[in-house]
Amino acid sequence: MRTLNVGMIGGGFMGKAHSLAYAGMPMFFWPAPAVPFRKTVVDINDELAREAAARYGFESWASDWRKVVEDPSIDIVDIVTPNHTHAEIAIAAAKAGKHIISEKPLARTTEEAKRMLDAASEAGVKHMVAFNYRRTPAVSLAKKYIEEGAIGRILNFRGTYLQDWSADPNAPLSWRFRREVAGSGALGDIGTHVIDLARYLVGEITEVMGIANTWIPERPVSSGPVDKLGTVKSSGDVKKAAVDVDDEINTLLRFENGAVGSLEATRNAWGRNNFLTFEIHGDKGSLYFNYERRDELQVCFSDDPDDRRGFRTIYTGPAHPNGAALWPIPALGIGYGETKIIEAHDFISAIVQDTEVSPNFYDGYRIHVICDAILESASSGQWVKTVEQLPAAR
Ligand code: NAI
Ligand code: SOE
């Protein structure tokens, strides 16, 4: 069986998730398309890199990503660092002929995302952006219902991503609140997951009308490179600095196929933890998904008898997309890790079989174009189109 050597850049939250996926993928998907070997992990200093190698099962470690990108034995460069580093690492990796998976959002800006897309396309390497929520089996099942026409013509998409880890003003000013590092706030961090689901399930977004707010304009300065996601609070007389990104986004959407919709994203919604939801209405039925109940898809069809009308719950299991590879009984419970395992499987399959994988850097780039339009609309108060910038080649 073929082995593909992984060089992973970054050893934080996503470093853990992607390492778990590489270790677990062949256990679920057997025979595996190829076995990912955790070759080298990189972090910003020797101490963090050594610890990441020991913890996540890598053969070696380094504190300079350039050495790993240039290492001829590396097949895959996996970018799990904060957003400001994605473009430089990905472009160097593409020039070195490596296949690349990058965490989302693809970059900080549309311009960076476009350069990443161009570099990967020119190099002819496989490229993927890690919007893993679309790989939740219940989301794949929603896609199947839509493709089979079970809910008819799609009229409306309502998407939310609500969290509360930064609702406390004493949650520190980590890299996620700094435009220079993150690019944008709730929009790029979590709104992009909803945009990915909307494009995947409904189609291209052509026009937006947004509102952006920054409710907490300053926060205590953060210590250390790793974002503790609000778990470490400051109190008393601490130094604060300005938040220069959005805290909350609300936007209306128009789709290429005539559907309309809305998106809400905030990390300040007390009581909401990972409330990533969509409700899709078609002229023959509706679908509802809530990631906090990720084994379930709620469905309702127009030809249900009048006295039985209402949402019913399908629990995903072996009969559903990727389900046979996971657990043998529906509703045993899949987790975040499994979505990353499916993602790793699909990326590695594309490398081995030389096929396209989605979402890729083109999708990541398009999502940046849509984010720009939302922020432009929030500042102008006008609808903004997103289609002029479509490149000729996808
Ligand atoms: P984190 O703050 O937990 O970890 C980032 C790690 O990268 C830290 O260990 C840091 O020291 C290291 N790092 C920073 N600069 C580096 C450099 N130049 N070279 C090597 N290492 C470097 O961040 P987290 O949460 O893992 O986020 C990383 C990326 O993953 C971000 O783009 C984020 O948006 C994305 N993400 C995606 C998720 C998803 O559901 N798909 C979930 C969480 C994050
Ligand atoms: C924080 O909002 C965060 O870790 C995001 O960065 C991820 O993309 C999301 O999946 C979970 O929450």
Coordinates of C-alpha atoms and ligand atoms in Angstrom, one line a residue:
M1 CA 0.0 0.0 0.0
R2 CA 1.3 3.4 -1.0
T3 CA 2.5 5.8 1.8
L4 CA 2.2 9.6 1.6
N5 CA 4.5 11.6 3.9
V6 CA 2.8 14.5 5.6
G7 CA 4.5 17.7 6.7
M8 CA 2.2 19.5 9.0
I9 CA 2.7 23.2 9.8
G10 CA 1.1 24.2 13.1
G11 CA 0.5 22.2 16.3
G12 CA -2.5 23.8 17.9
F13 CA -6.2 22.9 17.8
M14 CA -6.3 22.0 14.1
G15 CA -2.9 20.3 14.4
K16 CA -4.6 17.9 16.8
A17 CA -7.6 17.4 14.6
H18 CA -5.6 16.7 11.4
S19 CA -3.2 14.4 13.2
L20 CA -6.1 12.4 14.5
A21 CA -7.5 12.2 11.0
Y22 CA -4.3 10.9 9.5
A23 CA -4.0 8.3 12.3
G24 CA -7.7 7.3 12.1
M25 CA -8.4 7.4 8.4
P26 CA -7.0 3.9 7.5
M27 CA -8.8 2.4 10.5
F28 CA -12.2 3.6 9.0
F29 CA -11.5 3.6 5.3
W30 CA -9.9 0.2 4.7
P31 CA -8.3 -0.5 2.4
A32 CA -7.1 3.0 2.5
P33 CA -6.4 4.8 -0.8
A34 CA -2.9 5.4 0.7
V35 CA -1.5 5.5 4.3
P36 CA -0.7 9.0 5.5
F37 CA 2.6 8.9 7.4
R38 CA 3.0 11.7 10.0
K39 CA 6.6 12.6 9.0
T40 CA 7.4 16.2 10.3
V41 CA 5.4 18.7 12.3
V42 CA 6.4 22.4 12.6
D43 CA 5.7 25.0 15.2
I44 CA 7.2 28.4 15.9
N45 CA 9.9 27.2 18.3
D46 CA 11.7 24.0 19.2
E47 CA 9.8 23.5 22.4
L48 CA 6.3 23.7 20.8
A49 CA 7.4 21.7 17.8
R50 CA 9.0 18.9 19.9
E51 CA 5.9 18.7 22.1
A52 CA 3.6 18.5 19.0
A53 CA 5.7 15.7 17.5
A54 CA 5.5 13.7 20.7
R55 CA 1.8 14.3 21.2
Y56 CA 0.6 13.9 17.7
G57 CA 2.8 11.0 16.6
F58 CA 5.1 12.6 14.1
E59 CA 8.5 11.1 13.3
S60 CA 10.3 14.4 13.5
W61 CA 9.8 18.1 14.2
A62 CA 11.2 21.5 12.9
S63 CA 10.8 25.1 13.8
D64 CA 11.1 26.5 10.3
W65 CA 8.4 25.5 7.8
R66 CA 10.6 26.3 4.8
K67 CA 12.8 23.3 5.5
V68 CA 9.7 21.0 5.5
V69 CA 8.3 22.5 2.4
E70 CA 11.6 22.0 0.6
D71 CA 12.1 18.4 2.0
P72 CA 12.0 16.1 -1.1
S73 CA 10.5 13.3 1.1
I74 CA 7.3 15.3 1.9
D75 CA 4.3 14.6 -0.3
I76 CA 1.6 16.6 1.4
V77 CA 1.9 20.0 3.1
D78 CA -0.9 20.5 5.7
I79 CA -1.4 24.1 6.8
V80 CA -2.9 24.4 10.2
T81 CA -1.5 27.8 11.3
P82 CA -3.3 31.1 11.8
N83 CA -4.7 32.7 8.6
H84 CA -1.9 35.3 7.9
T85 CA 0.6 32.4 7.2
H86 CA -1.5 30.4 4.8
A87 CA -0.6 32.2 1.5
E88 CA 3.2 32.2 2.0
I89 CA 3.3 28.6 3.0
A90 CA 0.9 27.4 0.3
I91 CA 2.6 29.2 -2.5
A92 CA 6.0 27.9 -1.5
A93 CA 4.6 24.4 -1.2
A94 CA 3.0 24.6 -4.6
K95 CA 6.4 25.7 -6.1
A96 CA 8.0 22.7 -4.4
G97 CA 5.4 20.5 -6.1
K98 CA 3.6 19.4 -2.9
H99 CA -0.1 18.6 -2.6
I100 CA -1.6 21.1 -0.2
I101 CA -4.5 21.1 2.3
S102 CA -5.0 24.4 4.0
E103 CA -7.3 25.2 6.9
K104 CA -10.1 27.8 6.3
P105 CA -10.5 30.6 5.7
L106 CA -8.1 30.1 2.8
A107 CA -6.2 33.3 3.5
R108 CA -6.7 36.8 5.0
T109 CA -7.8 38.5 1.7
T110 CA -9.2 37.7 -1.7
E111 CA -5.9 38.8 -3.2
E112 CA -3.9 36.2 -1.1
A113 CA -6.5 33.5 -1.9
K114 CA -6.2 34.2 -5.7
R115 CA -2.4 33.9 -5.5
M116 CA -2.7 30.6 -3.7
L117 CA -5.2 29.3 -6.3
D118 CA -2.9 30.5 -9.2
A119 CA 0.2 28.9 -7.6
A120 CA -1.5 25.6 -7.0
S121 CA -3.2 25.5 -10.4
E122 CA 0.1 26.3 -12.2
A123 CA 2.0 23.6 -10.2
G124 CA -0.7 21.0 -11.0
V125 CA -0.8 19.8 -7.4
K126 CA -4.0 18.8 -5.6
H127 CA -5.3 21.5 -3.3
M128 CA -8.1 21.5 -0.7
V129 CA -9.5 24.0 1.8
A130 CA -10.6 22.3 5.0
F131 CA -14.3 23.2 5.3
N132 CA -15.0 19.9 7.0
Y133 CA -18.6 20.5 8.1
R134 CA -19.9 19.6 4.7
R135 CA -18.4 16.1 5.3
T136 CA -20.8 15.5 8.2
P137 CA -22.9 12.5 7.0
A138 CA -26.2 14.3 7.7
V139 CA -25.0 17.2 5.5
S140 CA -24.0 14.8 2.7
L141 CA -27.5 13.3 3.1
A142 CA -29.1 16.7 2.7
K143 CA -27.1 17.1 -0.5
K144 CA -28.3 13.7 -1.7
Y145 CA -32.0 14.7 -1.1
I146 CA -31.5 17.9 -3.0
E147 CA -29.7 16.2 -6.0
E148 CA -32.5 13.6 -6.1
G149 CA -35.1 16.5 -6.3
A150 CA -36.8 15.3 -3.1
I151 CA -37.4 18.9 -1.9
G152 CA -38.0 20.3 -5.4
R153 CA -36.8 23.7 -6.5
I154 CA -34.9 25.4 -3.7
L155 CA -36.5 28.7 -2.6
N156 CA -34.8 29.6 0.6
F157 CA -31.6 28.9 2.6
R158 CA -31.3 30.1 6.3
G159 CA -27.8 29.5 7.8
T160 CA -26.5 30.4 11.2
Y161 CA -23.2 29.9 13.0
L162 CA -23.5 31.0 16.6
Q163 CA -21.0 30.5 19.4
D164 CA -20.4 32.2 22.7
W165 CA -16.7 31.6 23.5
S166 CA -15.9 35.4 23.0
A167 CA -19.1 36.8 24.5
D168 CA -17.3 37.8 27.7
P169 CA -15.3 41.0 27.1
N170 CA -12.5 39.5 29.3
A171 CA -11.9 36.8 26.8
P172 CA -8.4 37.8 25.4
L173 CA -7.5 39.5 22.2
S174 CA -6.2 36.3 20.5
W175 CA -5.1 36.3 16.8
R176 CA -8.8 35.7 15.8
F177 CA -9.5 39.4 16.8
R178 CA -6.7 41.0 14.8
R179 CA -7.2 41.9 11.2
E180 CA -3.5 41.6 10.5
V181 CA -3.5 37.9 11.4
A182 CA -7.1 36.8 10.8
G183 CA -8.2 39.0 7.9
S184 CA -11.8 39.4 9.3
G185 CA -13.7 38.3 12.5
A186 CA -16.7 36.1 12.8
L187 CA -17.2 36.4 9.1
G188 CA -14.0 34.7 8.0
D189 CA -13.7 32.5 11.1
I190 CA -17.2 30.9 11.1
G191 CA -19.4 32.7 8.6
T192 CA -17.3 31.1 5.9
H193 CA -18.4 27.6 7.0
V194 CA -22.0 28.6 6.3
I195 CA -21.0 30.1 3.0
D196 CA -19.3 26.9 2.1
L197 CA -22.5 24.9 3.0
A198 CA -24.7 27.3 1.1
R199 CA -22.6 27.0 -2.1
Y200 CA -22.4 23.2 -1.7
L201 CA -26.1 22.7 -1.1
V202 CA -27.8 25.5 -3.0
G203 CA -25.3 26.9 -5.5
E204 CA -23.3 30.0 -6.2
I205 CA -24.0 33.2 -4.3
T206 CA -24.4 36.2 -6.6
E207 CA -25.4 39.1 -4.4
V208 CA -25.4 40.1 -0.7
M209 CA -26.7 42.8 1.6
G210 CA -24.9 42.7 4.9
I211 CA -24.7 44.3 8.4
A212 CA -21.5 44.0 10.4
N213 CA -21.0 44.9 14.1
T214 CA -18.1 45.0 16.5
W215 CA -19.9 44.9 19.9
I216 CA -16.7 44.5 22.0
P217 CA -14.3 47.1 20.7
E218 CA -11.3 46.1 22.9
R219 CA -10.1 43.1 24.8
P220 CA -7.2 42.1 27.2
V221 CA -4.0 41.5 25.3
S222 CA -3.4 37.8 24.8
S223 CA -0.2 36.0 25.8
G224 CA 1.2 33.1 23.7
P225 CA 0.6 32.2 20.1
V226 CA -2.1 29.6 20.6
D227 CA -5.8 30.8 20.8
K228 CA -7.4 29.4 23.9
L229 CA -10.8 30.3 22.5
G230 CA -12.1 32.2 25.6
T231 CA -11.1 29.6 28.1
V232 CA -8.6 31.9 29.7
K233 CA -10.2 35.0 31.1
S234 CA -8.4 38.1 32.4
S235 CA -9.6 40.2 35.3
G236 CA -8.6 43.4 37.0
D237 CA -6.3 46.0 35.6
V238 CA -4.9 44.4 32.4
K239 CA -3.7 46.0 29.3
K240 CA -6.3 46.1 26.6
A241 CA -6.0 46.6 22.8
A242 CA -8.5 47.3 20.0
V243 CA -10.5 44.6 18.2
D244 CA -10.3 45.6 14.5
V245 CA -12.5 42.9 13.0
D246 CA -16.3 42.2 13.0
D247 CA -17.9 40.4 15.9
E248 CA -21.1 39.7 14.2
I249 CA -22.4 39.4 10.6
N250 CA -26.0 39.3 9.3
T251 CA -26.6 39.2 5.6
L252 CA -29.2 38.5 3.0
L253 CA -28.1 36.3 0.1
R254 CA -29.2 35.8 -3.6
F255 CA -28.2 32.6 -5.4
E256 CA -27.5 32.1 -9.1
N257 CA -30.5 29.7 -9.4
G258 CA -32.9 32.3 -8.1
A259 CA -33.1 31.1 -4.4
V260 CA -32.7 33.6 -1.7
G261 CA -31.4 33.3 1.9
S262 CA -29.7 34.7 5.0
L263 CA -26.6 34.1 7.1
E264 CA -25.9 35.0 10.7
A265 CA -22.5 34.5 12.3
T266 CA -21.3 35.5 15.8
R267 CA -19.1 34.2 18.5
N268 CA -20.9 36.3 21.2
A269 CA -24.3 34.5 21.4
W270 CA -24.6 33.4 25.0
G271 CA -25.9 29.9 25.2
R272 CA -24.9 28.9 21.7
N273 CA -21.9 26.7 21.5
N274 CA -21.4 25.3 18.0
F275 CA -24.8 26.3 16.6
L276 CA -24.1 25.7 12.9
T277 CA -27.5 25.2 11.3
F278 CA -29.3 25.4 8.0
E279 CA -32.9 25.2 7.1
I280 CA -33.6 24.8 3.4
H281 CA -37.1 25.2 1.9
G282 CA -37.9 23.8 -1.5
D283 CA -41.3 23.8 -3.3
K284 CA -41.7 20.1 -2.4
G285 CA -40.2 19.9 1.1
S286 CA -37.8 21.2 3.7
L287 CA -34.5 20.1 5.4
Y288 CA -33.1 21.2 8.7
F289 CA -29.6 20.5 10.2
N290 CA -28.0 21.6 13.5
Y291 CA -24.4 20.6 14.0
E292 CA -25.0 20.4 17.8
R293 CA -27.2 17.3 16.9
R294 CA -24.9 16.2 14.0
D295 CA -26.3 12.6 13.7
E296 CA -29.7 14.0 12.7
L297 CA -31.2 15.4 9.6
Q298 CA -34.8 16.7 9.9
V299 CA -36.9 16.3 6.8
C300 CA -40.5 17.2 5.7
F301 CA -42.1 16.6 2.3
S302 CA -45.1 18.2 0.6
D303 CA -46.6 14.8 -0.2
D304 CA -46.6 13.7 3.5
P305 CA -50.2 13.0 4.5
D306 CA -51.9 16.1 5.9
D307 CA -52.4 14.5 9.3
R308 CA -48.6 13.6 9.5
R309 CA -47.1 16.9 8.3
G310 CA -44.1 18.1 10.2
F311 CA -40.3 17.4 10.4
R312 CA -39.2 13.9 11.1
T313 CA -35.7 12.9 12.1
I314 CA -33.4 10.7 10.1
Y315 CA -30.4 9.4 12.2
T316 CA -27.4 8.9 10.0
G317 CA -25.6 5.5 10.0
P318 CA -24.2 2.9 7.7
A319 CA -26.8 3.5 4.9
H320 CA -25.8 7.1 4.5
P321 CA -22.8 8.8 2.7
N322 CA -19.5 7.5 4.2
G323 CA -21.6 5.8 6.9
A324 CA -20.4 2.3 6.1
A325 CA -16.8 3.3 6.8
L326 CA -17.8 4.8 10.2
W327 CA -19.9 2.9 12.8
P328 CA -22.2 -0.1 12.3
I329 CA -25.4 1.3 13.9
P330 CA -27.2 4.7 13.2
A331 CA -27.0 7.2 16.0
L332 CA -24.0 5.7 17.8
G333 CA -22.7 9.2 17.5
I334 CA -20.2 10.7 15.1
G335 CA -18.0 13.6 16.2
Y336 CA -15.9 16.4 14.9
G337 CA -13.0 14.0 14.4
E338 CA -14.9 11.8 11.9
T339 CA -15.6 14.9 9.7
K340 CA -11.8 15.4 9.6
I341 CA -11.2 11.7 8.9
I342 CA -13.6 11.8 5.9
E343 CA -11.9 15.0 4.7
A344 CA -8.4 13.3 4.9
H345 CA -9.8 10.3 3.0
D346 CA -11.2 12.5 0.2
F347 CA -8.0 14.5 -0.1
I348 CA -5.8 11.4 -0.2
S349 CA -8.1 9.6 -2.6
A350 CA -7.9 12.6 -5.0
I351 CA -4.1 12.5 -4.8
V352 CA -3.9 8.8 -5.5
Q353 CA -6.7 8.7 -8.2
D354 CA -5.6 12.0 -9.7
T355 CA -9.2 13.5 -9.4
E356 CA -10.5 16.9 -8.4
V357 CA -11.4 17.4 -4.7
S358 CA -13.9 19.9 -3.4
P359 CA -13.8 22.3 -1.7
N360 CA -10.5 23.4 -3.2
F361 CA -8.6 26.7 -3.5
Y362 CA -11.1 27.9 -6.1
D363 CA -13.9 27.5 -3.6
G364 CA -11.8 29.1 -0.9
Y365 CA -11.1 32.1 -3.3
R366 CA -14.8 32.4 -4.2
I367 CA -15.7 32.5 -0.5
H368 CA -13.3 35.4 0.0
V369 CA -15.0 37.3 -2.9
I370 CA -18.3 36.8 -1.1
C371 CA -16.9 37.9 2.2
D372 CA -15.5 41.0 0.6
A373 CA -18.9 41.8 -0.9
I374 CA -20.6 41.3 2.5
L375 CA -18.2 43.8 4.2
E376 CA -18.5 46.2 1.3
S377 CA -22.3 46.0 1.5
A378 CA -22.2 46.5 5.3
S379 CA -20.3 49.7 4.8
S380 CA -22.2 51.1 1.8
G381 CA -25.7 49.9 2.9
Q382 CA -26.2 48.6 -0.7
W383 CA -26.6 45.2 -2.3
V384 CA -23.2 44.1 -3.7
K385 CA -22.8 41.6 -6.6
T386 CA -20.2 38.9 -6.3
V387 CA -20.0 37.6 -9.8
E388 CA -17.8 40.1 -11.7
Q389 CA -14.7 38.5 -10.2
L390 CA -15.4 35.0 -11.4
P391 CA -12.2 33.7 -13.0
A392 CA -12.4 32.0 -16.4
A393 CA -10.8 28.8 -15.2
R394 CA -12.2 27.1 -12.1
Ligands
NAI1 P1 -4.2 27.6 17.3 O1 -4.0 29.0 17.8 O2 -4.8 26.6 18.2 O3 -2.9 26.9 16.8 C1 -2.0 27.6 15.8 C2 -0.7 26.9 15.9 O4 0.1 27.4 14.8 C3 0.1 27.3 17.2 O5 0.6 26.1 17.7 C4 1.1 28.3 16.7 O6 2.2 28.3 17.5 C5 1.4 27.7 15.3 N1 2.0 28.7 14.4 C6 1.7 30.0 14.2 N2 2.5 30.5 13.3 C7 3.3 29.5 12.8 C8 4.4 29.4 11.8 N3 4.7 30.5 11.1 N4 5.0 28.2 11.6 C9 4.6 27.1 12.4 N5 3.6 27.2 13.3 C10 3.0 28.3 13.5 O7 -5.1 27.8 15.9 P2 -6.1 26.8 15.3 O8 -7.4 26.9 16.0 O9 -5.5 25.4 15.2 O10 -6.3 27.4 13.9 C11 -5.4 27.2 12.8 C12 -6.2 27.4 11.5 O11 -7.2 26.4 11.5 C13 -6.8 28.7 11.3 O12 -6.8 29.1 9.9 C14 -8.3 28.5 11.7 O13 -9.2 29.4 11.1 C15 -8.5 27.1 11.3 N6 -9.5 26.3 12.1 C16 -10.4 25.6 11.4 C17 -11.3 24.8 12.1 C18 -12.3 24.0 11.3 O14 -13.4 23.7 11.8 N7 -12.1 23.7 10.0 C19 -11.4 24.8 13.5 C20 -10.4 25.7 14.2 C21 -9.5 26.4 13.4
SOE2 C1 -13.6 29.3 16.6 O1 -14.7 30.1 16.3 C2 -13.6 28.0 15.8 O2 -12.5 27.3 16.3 C3 -13.4 28.3 14.3 O3 -12.1 28.8 14.0 C4 -13.6 27.0 13.5 O4 -13.5 27.2 12.2 C5 -14.9 26.3 13.9 O5 -15.0 25.1 13.3 C6 -15.0 26.1 15.4 O6 -14.8 27.4 16.1

